[in-house]
Amino acid sequence: MSNHPLQSSFTPLEASPKSSPPAFPSDASPIHSPYPSRPSSRRPSLASGNQPLPPHPGASLSRRSSMASGPRPITKAEYSGPSTPSLLSRAGSPTQPLMNERVASRRGSFVNEATARLGGFGGLGGMSGMSALDTKRELRQGEFIGSVDCGTTSTRFIVFDDKAKIICEHQTEFNQILPHAGWHEQDPMELVNSMRDTMHKAIEKLEWMGWSKDSVKGIGITNQRETTLCWSRSTGKPLCNAIVWDDARTVALVRHYEKLLDEEGIDVDDEDEPDGKLDVNGVSDEVTLGTSTEDAAFGHKGDVVTENDGGVLGRAMETLGLAGRGKEGVRKRKGKEALVDVTGIPLSTYFSAIKLRWMLDHHREVHDAHEADDLLFGTVDSWLVYNLTGGIDGGLHIMDVTNASRTLLISLKTLQWHPPLLRFFGLRPSILPKIVSCSELYGHIHKNMDSPLTGVPIAGIVGDQQAALVGNKCLRKGEAKNTYGTGAFVLFNTGEELVRSNYGLISTVAYQAGPGAKPVYALEGSIAVAGSAIKWLRDQMNLIEESSEMDMLAGSVKDNGGVYFVTAFSGLLAPYWDRDAAGTIIGLTAYTTSAHIARATLEAVCYQSRAVLDVIEKESGVRLDTLKVDGGVTNSDLAMQLQANIGGFNVSRPSMRESTALGSALLAAHAIGLYGWNVSEPSTLDKVNTADEDIFEPEISEEERLRMIGMWERAVERAKGWHTAEEEDKAETDYEKEMNLEKIQASQ
């Protein structure tokens, strides 16, 4: 391949320039980024190096810690952080405790500091007074379940007991690589290293508390969804950086495939048609690896392999159940809805297949590995499990059904890789992981991982938003949760019924509680901007110094003063689906203050959540009584009260808000039979995470609620369609020029 005409345009990962940005996107994703990482947050954190260290390795600065059962809190003199919880904290946990003469436990008890210094009543508080005298103490044996939570900015490892009380936890942040505007990448090896470091530190804390590491009987994994990775089958090493779920570089590529859907369509089986109607426009017996001979990667003609062809590809197809599909029952269907009917999700920059196609077209290493049958593709769960179970030494190549349902490559009915979609995106079946349920014994942590939990079973895997649904115990049909993080994600349990949305909501897999269990489905609506709007007020507008000031500022006025803020920084998602919408603040007067804008920002998240839930109620025929919530923004009492008022339903906020991590822990415990937890029987979880639940009830009249919603909808109409068709045409033309350039270079 040394004579390949494009060889010069690909720089080896080790030799990537570190002084200036690449001239061409094809080598913009080195494993070690040449670009500076984001500046650290002004919000105090344990990682910042500016805070006082805990008095011993096991100490935690979490507000939920109790003297009777956990770490000793820091004193007033030691404390220099914010006076209220951060609204940007990923899981809704304050970064520092509130201090008083006495320390308030999240469970409602008070214990004075002297008690902790004298030995406390057990746990880490008790051990802190004894550890200097008894360094060789015998560790106790317990029964705990662990959870790896790999999010967008950090990895956590949390150990839970049988009531979902947190025994210990640790969090490790990793770098975000932002090569160009709209691009977002991560170093795959940094994801693995952060997981390893987090597990080590958490187990150190567990042992300092007096518990043996053998007390952890199993672990679950939850992860940021849609983020896409490629690595080598032969070396186990990543071939390029991961493309993160919110990366927008593929906008023009999405339009390219939208045209293909309109002009050529995709093959669909009879079972893919919800109404049994097929558009008969042609049938093909061949599996073509490439969108067409014109558009195949790097300008070469797509390989054509018949279904009876042997070799590695043929065997892979047979193994994955992709062979044996002939003319019978296969037709062509055109238009974007053809894809939605099969996968439940639209063609979008978010989902994995389009990111994978971009990697194949722009990274020489990925393209060559694909051609040589040396490529492995996966989402973050696949990559973590592969490394946890040995990597190149027999590591598992698997993906759970919830993550697979976000790839644009599976049928929601069969929960298997769908041959027509592989043909459409030009992908070899051999690169795909095996699809597994969310709760089963997959394997054990391998010695290669250098983990204190070597040999511990891996028994639960689930995407982060589905994990939050399970962690909030929304296990019955008609229950819903909303996670308020960077964005907001509403999931509504539709039971074993696959509900198709007529209003642009996503149909997805909620979870599958075992290999033989029936899948549970959900409707999902995503709101692009939630906590990130608060960050925008802090970092770009300088209206607040800390996110924790939002409640005080927004609560200083009785209403929004007629101001509405449509936070369409990158368009509007469900149920509006307008990528041309722009961020809009409307209703300003000479009397408008920063407090009105702050309040309108919190309301914007609530209005969009209400719009999603209104659509869900219409399509499901179920009236929502209570919305369960988690995420950083739920630290705001005002935001939760606004949500109850605008939504017209109760809002339930648990005291322990690590719902995402708890969801994967519940599924892992279900698989290994721990605690009697059974996700298929919700009554077995009645005592899990029930202490100190906050309920917010509507406090305004129905008439006032409808008036406010009407004003919001007027503001949304003003924000829609701001970006012009000429801008879209320019982006599309730029992509076509790029494609033509590659073809010209390849033909020379």
PDB file of N, CA and C in Angstrom, residues 560-642:
ATOM      1  N   ASN A 560     -40.493  35.874  35.115  1.00  0.00           N
ATOM      2  CA  ASN A 560     -39.472  36.164  34.105  1.00  0.00           C
ATOM      3  C   ASN A 560     -39.580  37.559  33.504  1.00  0.00           C
ATOM      4  N   GLY A 561     -40.544  38.361  33.971  1.00  0.00           N
ATOM      5  CA  GLY A 561     -40.681  39.723  33.459  1.00  0.00           C
ATOM      6  C   GLY A 561     -41.013  39.778  31.981  1.00  0.00           C
ATOM      7  N   GLY A 562     -41.621  38.721  31.463  1.00  0.00           N
ATOM      8  CA  GLY A 562     -41.971  38.685  30.044  1.00  0.00           C
ATOM      9  C   GLY A 562     -40.839  38.264  29.134  1.00  0.00           C
ATOM     10  N   VAL A 563     -39.714  37.800  29.714  1.00  0.00           N
ATOM     11  CA  VAL A 563     -38.543  37.394  28.923  1.00  0.00           C
ATOM     12  C   VAL A 563     -38.580  35.888  28.687  1.00  0.00           C
ATOM     13  N   TYR A 564     -38.353  35.489  27.437  1.00  0.00           N
ATOM     14  CA  TYR A 564     -38.275  34.065  27.082  1.00  0.00           C
ATOM     15  C   TYR A 564     -36.971  33.825  26.333  1.00  0.00           C
ATOM     16  N   PHE A 565     -36.288  32.763  26.713  1.00  0.00           N
ATOM     17  CA  PHE A 565     -34.971  32.445  26.157  1.00  0.00           C
ATOM     18  C   PHE A 565     -35.063  31.082  25.470  1.00  0.00           C
ATOM     19  N   VAL A 566     -35.067  31.076  24.145  1.00  0.00           N
ATOM     20  CA  VAL A 566     -35.058  29.827  23.382  1.00  0.00           C
ATOM     21  C   VAL A 566     -33.592  29.446  23.175  1.00  0.00           C
ATOM     22  N   THR A 567     -33.130  28.448  23.905  1.00  0.00           N
ATOM     23  CA  THR A 567     -31.697  28.112  23.935  1.00  0.00           C
ATOM     24  C   THR A 567     -31.314  27.204  22.765  1.00  0.00           C
ATOM     25  N   ALA A 568     -31.582  27.676  21.551  1.00  0.00           N
ATOM     26  CA  ALA A 568     -31.314  26.873  20.349  1.00  0.00           C
ATOM     27  C   ALA A 568     -29.909  27.170  19.834  1.00  0.00           C
ATOM     28  N   PHE A 569     -28.903  26.885  20.656  1.00  0.00           N
ATOM     29  CA  PHE A 569     -27.529  27.177  20.260  1.00  0.00           C
ATOM     30  C   PHE A 569     -27.098  26.361  19.040  1.00  0.00           C
ATOM     31  N   SER A 570     -27.654  25.180  18.883  1.00  0.00           N
ATOM     32  CA  SER A 570     -27.328  24.332  17.720  1.00  0.00           C
ATOM     33  C   SER A 570     -28.609  23.763  17.125  1.00  0.00           C
ATOM     34  N   GLY A 571     -29.627  24.601  17.032  1.00  0.00           N
ATOM     35  CA  GLY A 571     -30.917  24.151  16.540  1.00  0.00           C
ATOM     36  C   GLY A 571     -31.772  23.602  17.663  1.00  0.00           C
ATOM     37  N   LEU A 572     -32.940  23.106  17.312  1.00  0.00           N
ATOM     38  CA  LEU A 572     -33.873  22.533  18.278  1.00  0.00           C
ATOM     39  C   LEU A 572     -34.087  21.063  17.969  1.00  0.00           C
ATOM     40  N   LEU A 573     -34.064  20.245  19.016  1.00  0.00           N
ATOM     41  CA  LEU A 573     -34.331  18.819  18.863  1.00  0.00           C
ATOM     42  C   LEU A 573     -35.814  18.573  19.137  1.00  0.00           C
ATOM     43  N   ALA A 574     -36.137  17.368  19.628  1.00  0.00           N
ATOM     44  CA  ALA A 574     -37.533  16.959  19.808  1.00  0.00           C
ATOM     45  C   ALA A 574     -38.277  17.956  20.703  1.00  0.00           C
ATOM     46  N   PRO A 575     -39.565  18.211  20.392  1.00  0.00           N
ATOM     47  CA  PRO A 575     -40.304  17.715  19.228  1.00  0.00           C
ATOM     48  C   PRO A 575     -40.313  18.694  18.059  1.00  0.00           C
ATOM     49  N   TYR A 576     -39.462  19.750  18.128  1.00  0.00           N
ATOM     50  CA  TYR A 576     -39.493  20.799  17.106  1.00  0.00           C
ATOM     51  C   TYR A 576     -38.690  20.409  15.858  1.00  0.00           C
ATOM     52  N   TRP A 577     -37.520  19.792  16.076  1.00  0.00           N
ATOM     53  CA  TRP A 577     -36.658  19.298  14.997  1.00  0.00           C
ATOM     54  C   TRP A 577     -36.413  20.374  13.936  1.00  0.00           C
ATOM     55  N   ASP A 578     -35.772  21.442  14.369  1.00  0.00           N
ATOM     56  CA  ASP A 578     -35.407  22.521  13.451  1.00  0.00           C
ATOM     57  C   ASP A 578     -33.927  22.834  13.640  1.00  0.00           C
ATOM     58  N   ARG A 579     -33.099  22.324  12.740  1.00  0.00           N
ATOM     59  CA  ARG A 579     -31.661  22.561  12.873  1.00  0.00           C
ATOM     60  C   ARG A 579     -31.288  23.978  12.449  1.00  0.00           C
ATOM     61  N   ASP A 580     -32.235  24.714  11.840  1.00  0.00           N
ATOM     62  CA  ASP A 580     -31.976  26.090  11.430  1.00  0.00           C
ATOM     63  C   ASP A 580     -32.399  27.106  12.483  1.00  0.00           C
ATOM     64  N   ALA A 581     -32.949  26.646  13.603  1.00  0.00           N
ATOM     65  CA  ALA A 581     -33.330  27.567  14.678  1.00  0.00           C
ATOM     66  C   ALA A 581     -32.081  28.160  15.320  1.00  0.00           C
ATOM     67  N   ALA A 582     -32.227  29.360  15.867  1.00  0.00           N
ATOM     68  CA  ALA A 582     -31.103  30.043  16.510  1.00  0.00           C
ATOM     69  C   ALA A 582     -31.491  30.450  17.925  1.00  0.00           C
ATOM     70  N   GLY A 583     -30.490  30.557  18.794  1.00  0.00           N
ATOM     71  CA  GLY A 583     -30.737  31.010  20.155  1.00  0.00           C
ATOM     72  C   GLY A 583     -31.360  32.396  20.147  1.00  0.00           C
ATOM     73  N   THR A 584     -32.425  32.561  20.931  1.00  0.00           N
ATOM     74  CA  THR A 584     -33.195  33.808  20.880  1.00  0.00           C
ATOM     75  C   THR A 584     -33.648  34.214  22.279  1.00  0.00           C
ATOM     76  N   ILE A 585     -33.358  35.447  22.661  1.00  0.00           N
ATOM     77  CA  ILE A 585     -33.913  36.029  23.885  1.00  0.00           C
ATOM     78  C   ILE A 585     -34.893  37.104  23.447  1.00  0.00           C
ATOM     79  N   ILE A 586     -36.147  36.963  23.825  1.00  0.00           N
ATOM     80  CA  ILE A 586     -37.195  37.860  23.352  1.00  0.00           C
ATOM     81  C   ILE A 586     -38.016  38.363  24.538  1.00  0.00           C
ATOM     82  N   GLY A 587     -38.580  39.563  24.385  1.00  0.00           N
ATOM     83  CA  GLY A 587     -39.379  40.158  25.452  1.00  0.00           C
ATOM     84  C   GLY A 587     -38.599  41.121  26.318  1.00  0.00           C
ATOM     85  N   LEU A 588     -37.419  41.545  25.857  1.00  0.00           N
ATOM     86  CA  LEU A 588     -36.598  42.467  26.635  1.00  0.00           C
ATOM     87  C   LEU A 588     -37.236  43.856  26.687  1.00  0.00           C
ATOM     88  N   THR A 589     -37.138  44.498  27.835  1.00  0.00           N
ATOM     89  CA  THR A 589     -37.594  45.880  28.005  1.00  0.00           C
ATOM     90  C   THR A 589     -36.526  46.640  28.781  1.00  0.00           C
ATOM     91  N   ALA A 590     -36.768  47.909  28.995  1.00  0.00           N
ATOM     92  CA  ALA A 590     -35.826  48.721  29.764  1.00  0.00           C
ATOM     93  C   ALA A 590     -35.765  48.277  31.221  1.00  0.00           C
ATOM     94  N   TYR A 591     -36.731  47.473  31.656  1.00  0.00           N
ATOM     95  CA  TYR A 591     -36.776  47.038  33.053  1.00  0.00           C
ATOM     96  C   TYR A 591     -36.206  45.622  33.241  1.00  0.00           C
ATOM     97  N   THR A 592     -35.797  45.009  32.147  1.00  0.00           N
ATOM     98  CA  THR A 592     -35.251  43.652  32.237  1.00  0.00           C
ATOM     99  C   THR A 592     -33.913  43.668  32.962  1.00  0.00           C
ATOM    100  N   THR A 593     -33.721  42.715  33.869  1.00  0.00           N
ATOM    101  CA  THR A 593     -32.467  42.588  34.612  1.00  0.00           C
ATOM    102  C   THR A 593     -31.834  41.225  34.339  1.00  0.00           C
ATOM    103  N   SER A 594     -30.633  41.064  34.830  1.00  0.00           N
ATOM    104  CA  SER A 594     -29.952  39.775  34.686  1.00  0.00           C
ATOM    105  C   SER A 594     -30.730  38.673  35.391  1.00  0.00           C
ATOM    106  N   ALA A 595     -31.477  39.015  36.424  1.00  0.00           N
ATOM    107  CA  ALA A 595     -32.272  38.021  37.144  1.00  0.00           C
ATOM    108  C   ALA A 595     -33.374  37.457  36.249  1.00  0.00           C
ATOM    109  N   HIS A 596     -33.997  38.309  35.440  1.00  0.00           N
ATOM    110  CA  HIS A 596     -35.037  37.830  34.528  1.00  0.00           C
ATOM    111  C   HIS A 596     -34.449  36.867  33.492  1.00  0.00           C
ATOM    112  N   ILE A 597     -33.267  37.185  32.994  1.00  0.00           N
ATOM    113  CA  ILE A 597     -32.625  36.309  32.001  1.00  0.00           C
ATOM    114  C   ILE A 597     -32.228  34.984  32.645  1.00  0.00           C
ATOM    115  N   ALA A 598     -31.736  35.036  33.879  1.00  0.00           N
ATOM    116  CA  ALA A 598     -31.378  33.800  34.585  1.00  0.00           C
ATOM    117  C   ALA A 598     -32.609  32.923  34.788  1.00  0.00           C
ATOM    118  N   ARG A 599     -33.713  33.538  35.186  1.00  0.00           N
ATOM    119  CA  ARG A 599     -34.944  32.763  35.394  1.00  0.00           C
ATOM    120  C   ARG A 599     -35.454  32.192  34.064  1.00  0.00           C
ATOM    121  N   ALA A 600     -35.380  32.982  32.992  1.00  0.00           N
ATOM    122  CA  ALA A 600     -35.808  32.504  31.675  1.00  0.00           C
ATOM    123  C   ALA A 600     -34.942  31.340  31.201  1.00  0.00           C
ATOM    124  N   THR A 601     -33.683  31.314  31.615  1.00  0.00           N
ATOM    125  CA  THR A 601     -32.790  30.210  31.241  1.00  0.00           C
ATOM    126  C   THR A 601     -33.236  28.911  31.894  1.00  0.00           C
ATOM    127  N   LEU A 602     -33.550  28.957  33.185  1.00  0.00           N
ATOM    128  CA  LEU A 602     -34.052  27.762  33.862  1.00  0.00           C
ATOM    129  C   LEU A 602     -35.391  27.329  33.274  1.00  0.00           C
ATOM    130  N   GLU A 603     -36.245  28.301  32.979  1.00  0.00           N
ATOM    131  CA  GLU A 603     -37.554  27.969  32.415  1.00  0.00           C
ATOM    132  C   GLU A 603     -37.428  27.307  31.045  1.00  0.00           C
ATOM    133  N   ALA A 604     -36.423  27.694  30.260  1.00  0.00           N
ATOM    134  CA  ALA A 604     -36.265  27.143  28.909  1.00  0.00           C
ATOM    135  C   ALA A 604     -36.118  25.626  28.938  1.00  0.00           C
ATOM    136  N   VAL A 605     -35.350  25.121  29.889  1.00  0.00           N
ATOM    137  CA  VAL A 605     -35.184  23.669  30.024  1.00  0.00           C
ATOM    138  C   VAL A 605     -36.523  23.026  30.361  1.00  0.00           C
ATOM    139  N   CYS A 606     -37.274  23.671  31.231  1.00  0.00           N
ATOM    140  CA  CYS A 606     -38.559  23.118  31.677  1.00  0.00           C
ATOM    141  C   CYS A 606     -39.599  23.142  30.559  1.00  0.00           C
ATOM    142  N   TYR A 607     -39.634  24.208  29.776  1.00  0.00           N
ATOM    143  CA  TYR A 607     -40.588  24.281  28.665  1.00  0.00           C
ATOM    144  C   TYR A 607     -40.306  23.187  27.630  1.00  0.00           C
ATOM    145  N   GLN A 608     -39.031  23.000  27.296  1.00  0.00           N
ATOM    146  CA  GLN A 608     -38.697  21.987  26.292  1.00  0.00           C
ATOM    147  C   GLN A 608     -38.970  20.579  26.814  1.00  0.00           C
ATOM    148  N   SER A 609     -38.720  20.352  28.094  1.00  0.00           N
ATOM    149  CA  SER A 609     -39.042  19.052  28.692  1.00  0.00           C
ATOM    150  C   SER A 609     -40.545  18.822  28.666  1.00  0.00           C
ATOM    151  N   ARG A 610     -41.304  19.867  28.970  1.00  0.00           N
ATOM    152  CA  ARG A 610     -42.759  19.761  28.929  1.00  0.00           C
ATOM    153  C   ARG A 610     -43.250  19.437  27.524  1.00  0.00           C
ATOM    154  N   ALA A 611     -42.640  20.042  26.497  1.00  0.00           N
ATOM    155  CA  ALA A 611     -43.049  19.793  25.112  1.00  0.00           C
ATOM    156  C   ALA A 611     -42.834  18.334  24.735  1.00  0.00           C
ATOM    157  N   VAL A 612     -41.705  17.767  25.157  1.00  0.00           N
ATOM    158  CA  VAL A 612     -41.428  16.355  24.885  1.00  0.00           C
ATOM    159  C   VAL A 612     -42.445  15.470  25.594  1.00  0.00           C
ATOM    160  N   LEU A 613     -42.722  15.763  26.852  1.00  0.00           N
ATOM    161  CA  LEU A 613     -43.644  14.930  27.627  1.00  0.00           C
ATOM    162  C   LEU A 613     -45.082  15.058  27.131  1.00  0.00           C
ATOM    163  N   ASP A 614     -45.461  16.220  26.630  1.00  0.00           N
ATOM    164  CA  ASP A 614     -46.798  16.371  26.040  1.00  0.00           C
ATOM    165  C   ASP A 614     -46.969  15.438  24.852  1.00  0.00           C
ATOM    166  N   VAL A 615     -45.944  15.364  24.007  1.00  0.00           N
ATOM    167  CA  VAL A 615     -45.993  14.470  22.846  1.00  0.00           C
ATOM    168  C   VAL A 615     -46.052  13.018  23.297  1.00  0.00           C
ATOM    169  N   ILE A 616     -45.263  12.671  24.305  1.00  0.00           N
ATOM    170  CA  ILE A 616     -45.263  11.297  24.816  1.00  0.00           C
ATOM    171  C   ILE A 616     -46.642  10.914  25.335  1.00  0.00           C
ATOM    172  N   GLU A 617     -47.289  11.823  26.060  1.00  0.00           N
ATOM    173  CA  GLU A 617     -48.633  11.540  26.570  1.00  0.00           C
ATOM    174  C   GLU A 617     -49.626  11.315  25.434  1.00  0.00           C
ATOM    175  N   LYS A 618     -49.517  12.110  24.372  1.00  0.00           N
ATOM    176  CA  LYS A 618     -50.420  11.950  23.226  1.00  0.00           C
ATOM    177  C   LYS A 618     -50.217  10.595  22.554  1.00  0.00           C
ATOM    178  N   GLU A 619     -48.956  10.202  22.378  1.00  0.00           N
ATOM    179  CA  GLU A 619     -48.670   8.986  21.613  1.00  0.00           C
ATOM    180  C   GLU A 619     -48.877   7.720  22.429  1.00  0.00           C
ATOM    181  N   SER A 620     -48.715   7.821  23.741  1.00  0.00           N
ATOM    182  CA  SER A 620     -48.873   6.634  24.584  1.00  0.00           C
ATOM    183  C   SER A 620     -50.280   6.511  25.152  1.00  0.00           C
ATOM    184  N   GLY A 621     -51.002   7.626  25.206  1.00  0.00           N
ATOM    185  CA  GLY A 621     -52.323   7.610  25.811  1.00  0.00           C
ATOM    186  C   GLY A 621     -52.282   7.525  27.318  1.00  0.00           C
ATOM    187  N   VAL A 622     -51.120   7.788  27.916  1.00  0.00           N
ATOM    188  CA  VAL A 622     -50.946   7.702  29.369  1.00  0.00           C
ATOM    189  C   VAL A 622     -50.660   9.094  29.921  1.00  0.00           C
ATOM    190  N   ARG A 623     -51.406   9.502  30.927  1.00  0.00           N
ATOM    191  CA  ARG A 623     -51.195  10.786  31.574  1.00  0.00           C
ATOM    192  C   ARG A 623     -50.118  10.626  32.639  1.00  0.00           C
ATOM    193  N   LEU A 624     -49.061  11.421  32.532  1.00  0.00           N
ATOM    194  CA  LEU A 624     -47.954  11.330  33.476  1.00  0.00           C
ATOM    195  C   LEU A 624     -48.334  11.992  34.794  1.00  0.00           C
ATOM    196  N   ASP A 625     -48.168  11.258  35.877  1.00  0.00           N
ATOM    197  CA  ASP A 625     -48.492  11.777  37.202  1.00  0.00           C
ATOM    198  C   ASP A 625     -47.255  12.344  37.888  1.00  0.00           C
ATOM    199  N   THR A 626     -46.129  11.624  37.761  1.00  0.00           N
ATOM    200  CA  THR A 626     -44.896  12.021  38.437  1.00  0.00           C
ATOM    201  C   THR A 626     -43.713  11.837  37.501  1.00  0.00           C
ATOM    202  N   LEU A 627     -42.869  12.846  37.418  1.00  0.00           N
ATOM    203  CA  LEU A 627     -41.632  12.771  36.648  1.00  0.00           C
ATOM    204  C   LEU A 627     -40.476  12.573  37.617  1.00  0.00           C
ATOM    205  N   LYS A 628     -39.687  11.515  37.414  1.00  0.00           N
ATOM    206  CA  LYS A 628     -38.506  11.273  38.238  1.00  0.00           C
ATOM    207  C   LYS A 628     -37.305  11.954  37.589  1.00  0.00           C
ATOM    208  N   VAL A 629     -36.470  12.571  38.395  1.00  0.00           N
ATOM    209  CA  VAL A 629     -35.408  13.415  37.847  1.00  0.00           C
ATOM    210  C   VAL A 629     -34.060  13.090  38.478  1.00  0.00           C
ATOM    211  N   ASP A 630     -33.017  13.389  37.724  1.00  0.00           N
ATOM    212  CA  ASP A 630     -31.648  13.312  38.225  1.00  0.00           C
ATOM    213  C   ASP A 630     -30.793  14.225  37.366  1.00  0.00           C
ATOM    214  N   GLY A 631     -29.529  14.386  37.721  1.00  0.00           N
ATOM    215  CA  GLY A 631     -28.633  15.256  36.972  1.00  0.00           C
ATOM    216  C   GLY A 631     -28.322  16.532  37.727  1.00  0.00           C
ATOM    217  N   GLY A 632     -27.296  17.246  37.255  1.00  0.00           N
ATOM    218  CA  GLY A 632     -26.782  18.400  37.972  1.00  0.00           C
ATOM    219  C   GLY A 632     -27.778  19.510  38.199  1.00  0.00           C
ATOM    220  N   VAL A 633     -28.625  19.804  37.213  1.00  0.00           N
ATOM    221  CA  VAL A 633     -29.568  20.917  37.346  1.00  0.00           C
ATOM    222  C   VAL A 633     -30.597  20.647  38.435  1.00  0.00           C
ATOM    223  N   THR A 634     -30.797  19.383  38.807  1.00  0.00           N
ATOM    224  CA  THR A 634     -31.780  19.072  39.853  1.00  0.00           C
ATOM    225  C   THR A 634     -31.334  19.556  41.223  1.00  0.00           C
ATOM    226  N   ASN A 635     -30.080  20.017  41.357  1.00  0.00           N
ATOM    227  CA  ASN A 635     -29.666  20.648  42.609  1.00  0.00           C
ATOM    228  C   ASN A 635     -30.423  21.946  42.854  1.00  0.00           C
ATOM    229  N   SER A 636     -31.003  22.500  41.802  1.00  0.00           N
ATOM    230  CA  SER A 636     -31.749  23.752  41.922  1.00  0.00           C
ATOM    231  C   SER A 636     -33.188  23.469  42.325  1.00  0.00           C
ATOM    232  N   ASP A 637     -33.550  23.864  43.540  1.00  0.00           N
ATOM    233  CA  ASP A 637     -34.944  23.739  43.982  1.00  0.00           C
ATOM    234  C   ASP A 637     -35.868  24.569  43.095  1.00  0.00           C
ATOM    235  N   LEU A 638     -35.396  25.750  42.691  1.00  0.00           N
ATOM    236  CA  LEU A 638     -36.222  26.619  41.859  1.00  0.00           C
ATOM    237  C   LEU A 638     -36.505  25.964  40.509  1.00  0.00           C
ATOM    238  N   ALA A 639     -35.477  25.379  39.890  1.00  0.00           N
ATOM    239  CA  ALA A 639     -35.673  24.729  38.590  1.00  0.00           C
ATOM    240  C   ALA A 639     -36.674  23.592  38.693  1.00  0.00           C
ATOM    241  N   MET A 640     -36.608  22.819  39.772  1.00  0.00           N
ATOM    242  CA  MET A 640     -37.534  21.695  39.925  1.00  0.00           C
ATOM    243  C   MET A 640     -38.960  22.179  40.191  1.00  0.00           C
ATOM    244  N   GLN A 641     -39.095  23.294  40.932  1.00  0.00           N
ATOM    245  CA  GLN A 641     -40.433  23.841  41.148  1.00  0.00           C
ATOM    246  C   GLN A 641     -41.002  24.414  39.845  1.00  0.00           C
ATOM    247  N   LEU A 642     -40.139  25.062  39.056  1.00  0.00           N
ATOM    248  CA  LEU A 642     -40.579  25.563  37.754  1.00  0.00           C
ATOM    249  C   LEU A 642     -41.018  24.414  36.851  1.00  0.00           C
TER     250      LEU A 642
END
